[in-house]
C-alpha positions in Angstrom: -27.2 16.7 -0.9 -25.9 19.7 1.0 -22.9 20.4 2.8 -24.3 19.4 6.2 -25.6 16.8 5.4 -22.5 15.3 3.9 -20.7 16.5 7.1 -23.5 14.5 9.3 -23.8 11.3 7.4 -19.4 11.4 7.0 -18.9 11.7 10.7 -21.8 9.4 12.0 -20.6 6.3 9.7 -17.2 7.2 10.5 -17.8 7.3 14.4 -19.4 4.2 14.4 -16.8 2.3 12.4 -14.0 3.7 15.0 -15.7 2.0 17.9 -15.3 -1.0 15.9 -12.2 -0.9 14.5 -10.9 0.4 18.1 -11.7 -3.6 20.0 -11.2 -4.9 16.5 -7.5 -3.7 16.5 -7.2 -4.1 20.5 -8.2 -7.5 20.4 -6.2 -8.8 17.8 -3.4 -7.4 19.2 -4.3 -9.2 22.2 -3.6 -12.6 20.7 -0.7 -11.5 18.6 -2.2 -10.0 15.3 -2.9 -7.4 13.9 -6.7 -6.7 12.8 -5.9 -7.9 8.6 -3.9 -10.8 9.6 -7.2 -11.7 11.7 -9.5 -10.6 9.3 -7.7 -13.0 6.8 -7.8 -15.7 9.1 -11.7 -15.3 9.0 -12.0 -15.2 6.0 -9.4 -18.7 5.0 -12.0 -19.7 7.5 -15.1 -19.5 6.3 -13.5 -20.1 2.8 -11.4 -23.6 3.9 -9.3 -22.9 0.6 -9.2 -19.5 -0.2 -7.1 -18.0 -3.6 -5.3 -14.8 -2.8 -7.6 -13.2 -5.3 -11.0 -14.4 -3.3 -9.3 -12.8 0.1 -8.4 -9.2 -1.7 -12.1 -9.6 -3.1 -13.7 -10.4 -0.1 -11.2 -8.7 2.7 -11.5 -5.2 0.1 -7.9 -5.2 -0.4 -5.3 -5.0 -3.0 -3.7 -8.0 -3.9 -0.4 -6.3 -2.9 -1.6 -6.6 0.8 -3.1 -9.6 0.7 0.5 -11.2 0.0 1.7 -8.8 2.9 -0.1 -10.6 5.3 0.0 -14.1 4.2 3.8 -13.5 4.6 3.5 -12.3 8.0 0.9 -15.4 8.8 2.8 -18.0 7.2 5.8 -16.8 9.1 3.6 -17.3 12.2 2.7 -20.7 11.2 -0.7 -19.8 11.0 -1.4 -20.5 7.0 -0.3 -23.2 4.5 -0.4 -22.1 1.1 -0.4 -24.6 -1.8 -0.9 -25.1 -5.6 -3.0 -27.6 -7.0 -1.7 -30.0 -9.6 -4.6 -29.2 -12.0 -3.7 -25.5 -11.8 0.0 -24.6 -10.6 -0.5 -20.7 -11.5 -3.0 -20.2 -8.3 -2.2 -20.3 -4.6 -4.8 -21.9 -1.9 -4.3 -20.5 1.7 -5.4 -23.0 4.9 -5.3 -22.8 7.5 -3.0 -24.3 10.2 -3.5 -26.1 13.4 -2.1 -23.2 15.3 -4.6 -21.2 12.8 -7.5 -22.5 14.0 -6.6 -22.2 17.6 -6.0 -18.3 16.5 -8.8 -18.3 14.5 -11.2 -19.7 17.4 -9.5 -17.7 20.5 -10.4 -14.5 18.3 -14.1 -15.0 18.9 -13.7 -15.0 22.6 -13.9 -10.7 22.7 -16.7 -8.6 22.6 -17.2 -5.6 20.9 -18.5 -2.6 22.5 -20.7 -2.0 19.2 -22.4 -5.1 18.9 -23.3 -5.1 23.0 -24.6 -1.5 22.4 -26.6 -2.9 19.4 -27.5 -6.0 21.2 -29.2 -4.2 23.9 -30.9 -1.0 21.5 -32.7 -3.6 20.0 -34.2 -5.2 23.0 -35.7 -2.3 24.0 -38.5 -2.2 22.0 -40.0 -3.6 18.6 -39.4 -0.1 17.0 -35.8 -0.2 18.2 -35.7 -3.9 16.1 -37.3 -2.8 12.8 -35.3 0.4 13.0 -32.0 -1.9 13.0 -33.4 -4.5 10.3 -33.8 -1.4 8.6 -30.0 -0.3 8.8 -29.0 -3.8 8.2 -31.0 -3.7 4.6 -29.7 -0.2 4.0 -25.9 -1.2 4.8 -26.5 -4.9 2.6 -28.0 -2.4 -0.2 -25.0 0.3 0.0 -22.2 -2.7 0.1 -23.8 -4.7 -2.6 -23.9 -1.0 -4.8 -20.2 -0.2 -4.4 -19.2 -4.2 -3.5 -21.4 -5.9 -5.9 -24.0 -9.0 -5.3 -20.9 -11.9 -4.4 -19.4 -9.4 -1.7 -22.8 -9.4 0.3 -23.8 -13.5 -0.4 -20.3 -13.9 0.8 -21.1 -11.8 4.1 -24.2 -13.3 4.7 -22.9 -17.1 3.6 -22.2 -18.5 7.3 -24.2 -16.0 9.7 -27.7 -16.0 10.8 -28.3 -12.6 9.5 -32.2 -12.2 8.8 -32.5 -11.2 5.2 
């Protein structure tokens, strides 16, 4: 691959994550967190007990961070975290009432993104198996540097045509 194209493909992914991350980060801050301690909220979620190993996994993160965060949420009193009596060296995360509430007042937003996408592919047919054919590409380049259990984890609750 040549210099320009490197420089293209670098700048387009990057772009298009910044308009994400930019509402990500704005509404989480909105309700009082910032975008990992939401993020890990999702992800105790869709998990209902969740190690801190499954959430580095899963949320791409060092297990160093992970811990940062679930200090900062349990100090919130948004996460429980507990040991089972079977296994006392692992740590389950839940979460709280006042999780949930955070949890489900975080899907109220929109995302600039996913309106732009929305509408691109009702446009057209073409505009619909040109998307389908980004989401496979994206599911292919995750599942290459993520491995197969990042991607079925992904896809596990959502509605995403495979």
């Amino acid at each position: 691959m040549g210099y320009s194209k490197e420089h293209i493909y670098m700048n387009y992914i990057r772009g298009a994550y910044k308009v994400l991350e930019s509402d990500w980060q704005k509404h989480a801050r909105e309700i009082g967190l910032t975008q990992a301690e939401q993020h890990v909220l999702w992800i105790a979620s869709i998990e209902k007990e969740a190690t801190i190993t499954r959430i580095s996994e899963v949320g791409l993160w060092d297990v160093s961070t992970v811990m940062q965060v679930l200090k900062r949420l349990k100090d919130k009193g948004l996460i429980e975290m507990h040991k089972k009596e079977s296994d006392r060296r692992i740590s389950y995360v839940t979460l709280t009432d006042q999780g949930w509430e955070k949890k489900e007042a975080s899907k109220a937003f929109s995302y600039k993104i996913f309106d732009y996408i929305h509408d691109f592919v009702n446009e057209s047919e073409e505009n619909e198996q040109l998307f389908q054919c980004v989401v496979k590409f994206t599911r292919e380049l995750n599942r290459h540097f993520y491995g197969n259990d990042f991607t079925h984890w992904v896809e596990k609750d959502s509605k995403v045509t495979k």
